[in-house]
């Protein structure tokens, strides 16, 4: 039996300890609760185990992107949540982008993970769990608000290098109170995802290495030279995944390089030179491999080309010769950071080795070509010329062969061995005039004593007496040899000078001597030629006294000699012949220059020119001179022999005849233009004044504002102005500002881009673009919405605009003619029309009088309309009753000419005989009311429109509708009805 506590024990415990019978139920309940908790934990563990098994079984056979897609699908299904997704981190480590996602039973498209959302905390390597209230916590994240999720759990994906490479997360529309199970499962598969990320990265690096090596073989194996370097850089950029790649070679001086190929990502840029200092390339040319993973612009702030290219990273290797000399470099740049692995760098060096070998081959080939060039220049440059042309060709060819800036040849001045005169002096871009100079204290002094001289550099310091002359030419180096005759006597010297140092090359000396021997032979030939010229002097008198003009010209049109007849015809004196060029007589007009070009090309081809007419200007007074010109090359090929006749008087007579014929044509056009303005019929003083103004303004580009009541023929006046203007061959584009809805008129005038507004399915060219170099007619300008008036003003003032929805500015050259039946001054005062636009339009106003003020023109108009409609309807109407004509002249015609036209049309329709049938076009009451009471123009217009509507049974559109009878568009008539308050009676 259980023991009972003694009274002492009871006294000690007091009331704080329950009796055994009271404690037993408490212990039982606690035990039961513990068993239930253990059971629940066991069930959760079993459930978690089942979830893990289900996910593992679903993804264990997947790799790569299918693994990620399968993982998020299995997570969402197994954890019974709405969304699961996996992301990778951006290059800058600040944001995530989804790699795979599953939501609401289907895959999610890729999306940018919102910044400042719950995922942002994951970047700090923390596990994030929001059991509920997610939308309230992140009201600024639109994605959370749109999909309506309430709970979130996510954790980072960390690779073996302890870098956060992405994150794995789930979201649900229901609360997610227990974080343990979700974070445990996500943590397991985040580790698996990190392993897959690393496996894919390793696989990508392997593919990249294979690609680089394959690119070397496929892209460069079959090409050499320029094509090799282009293929190399293009393949290098593709293999490394960078924007730019280029290869360069060192130039002289050593601090400059020249590109051999520069790939821009879209094509090859033109090759160029640049200084090394201040660029990331400067270290490469010290033999170093340079890699700047990012921020290359801040590292080299002086290199503005980096800014232009948007470069952020740089990699380069030097190109070395076998003896260790830096020949150039191979470089890659990118607009994003460029992290590299050891494998990338090794393969990049292979590209550099291949490029260095090709560059060395190229330079060796260039050296061989230079040797061949020097030999060829001797033959090509001097074989076909003699005399002064020989020496000019000789020194130019010598400078080109040795790649020096200056080359010249000289001979001793007769009677002295201390002074020489140049025979030809090439200065890199042309020839200097020949000159004499003293030999002592010059670099030439030693040469003229019979020795070959080379001063490789610092020639100004070596000859201080002539430092100023040498510095003016920028001479740094000098090479010269003596020119001797067959007996070995020095006659002069042949020299080259350069602005950079000159290398000591034995091959150059050997070839240079060949040039010297050739120059000596030509000097001897020149002496013999001088003797021959003495015998020719006897023939000169016959040449000078000939009655026909004769001129001998060099191939550059420089006069060699001219007889007296030529001097008199051209207006020059004998002492002006030397230094005169035939082409200087030709004026700068395109036609004269064209004829000269054709004539010189004929001479250049060695063909005879027979009777070519050339326009010249006399040298003494600048008067026009026309000659008939014959010329043929001299057999020596050094000059041309030209003969010409003065035909100025004949040409002037022909020009006067052509001028008179053109004047006659112009006067005929004037007569035609003064009496034919389209369909403008009438002879009243009011209309005559209008037509006179049309004649005055049409030839100009001034803006015209045509005012007048409806139906007075404003469009005909606009067409007449255009048709007699210089723009008549270009389009006349018409725009009715009242007929276009206000929401579309901007697009109609200026055009719009695709997608500019709802319904803009394609780009549309506006009326102003269509009217470029022509005329635009803006009818009903007073109806233009106020917000568009400023844009129209800009076109009028600046000639430029932008399409709706576009940013490109278009320039147009358009003549503007505007028309209105409104009082624009009153509109300006009322604030409905911009005053600046009004003054810009009102440059040349033309007011058309109403038909009631042209009573005398009504018979002419009636006859014109009667003939036209009779022909259209196949009728023959010969007479118009006088009573009908009188009635028509008495009527006030609120609709003006348009109303008269339609009245006559109805009369022709009703006529059955040769006489125009009178009709009652207005009721007697209406006619009488017009006589008894003077109505305003608006009242007359309202009454007339209502009358026509009643005649057509209120039909607006269609062939027999009121709009057709009134000569208006249906939309225009409806707008006028709404404005005038005209509505069909109930």
PDB file of C-alpha atoms in Angstrom, residues 51 84 152 191 215 239 250 260 333 336 404 416 442 491 522 542 551 661 736 807 822 835 880 936 958:
ATOM      1  CA  UNK A  51       9.839  14.548 -49.672  1.00  0.00           C
ATOM      2  CA  UNK A  84       9.833  27.584 -56.359  1.00  0.00           C
ATOM      3  CA  UNK A 152       8.752  33.151 -48.354  1.00  0.00           C
ATOM      4  CA  UNK A 191      24.450  22.330 -51.902  1.00  0.00           C
ATOM      5  CA  UNK A 215      40.042  28.947 -83.630  1.00  0.00           C
ATOM      6  CA  UNK A 239      36.796  32.656 -78.526  1.00  0.00           C
ATOM      7  CA  UNK A 250      56.185  48.845 -83.452  1.00  0.00           C
ATOM      8  CA  UNK A 260      47.594  45.703 -88.372  1.00  0.00           C
ATOM      9  CA  UNK A 333      39.463  44.749 -74.686  1.00  0.00           C
ATOM     10  CA  UNK A 336      32.684  44.402 -69.134  1.00  0.00           C
ATOM     11  CA  UNK A 404      63.120  59.382 -97.087  1.00  0.00           C
ATOM     12  CA  UNK A 416      83.469  77.313-109.771  1.00  0.00           C
ATOM     13  CA  UNK A 442      77.584  71.976 -95.484  1.00  0.00           C
ATOM     14  CA  UNK A 491      80.188  67.062-111.746  1.00  0.00           C
ATOM     15  CA  UNK A 522      72.337  62.200-117.790  1.00  0.00           C
ATOM     16  CA  UNK A 542      60.141  80.803-138.191  1.00  0.00           C
ATOM     17  CA  UNK A 551      52.820  76.871-127.846  1.00  0.00           C
ATOM     18  CA  UNK A 661      15.996  82.404-128.456  1.00  0.00           C
ATOM     19  CA  UNK A 736      -7.890  70.004 -94.924  1.00  0.00           C
ATOM     20  CA  UNK A 807      13.186  61.586 -81.592  1.00  0.00           C
ATOM     21  CA  UNK A 822     -12.442  82.643 -90.642  1.00  0.00           C
ATOM     22  CA  UNK A 835      -0.600  85.580 -82.784  1.00  0.00           C
ATOM     23  CA  UNK A 880     -28.879  80.278-121.602  1.00  0.00           C
ATOM     24  CA  UNK A 936     -24.713  87.506 -91.581  1.00  0.00           C
ATOM     25  CA  UNK A 958     -22.956  59.422-101.199  1.00  0.00           C
TER      26      UNK A 958
END
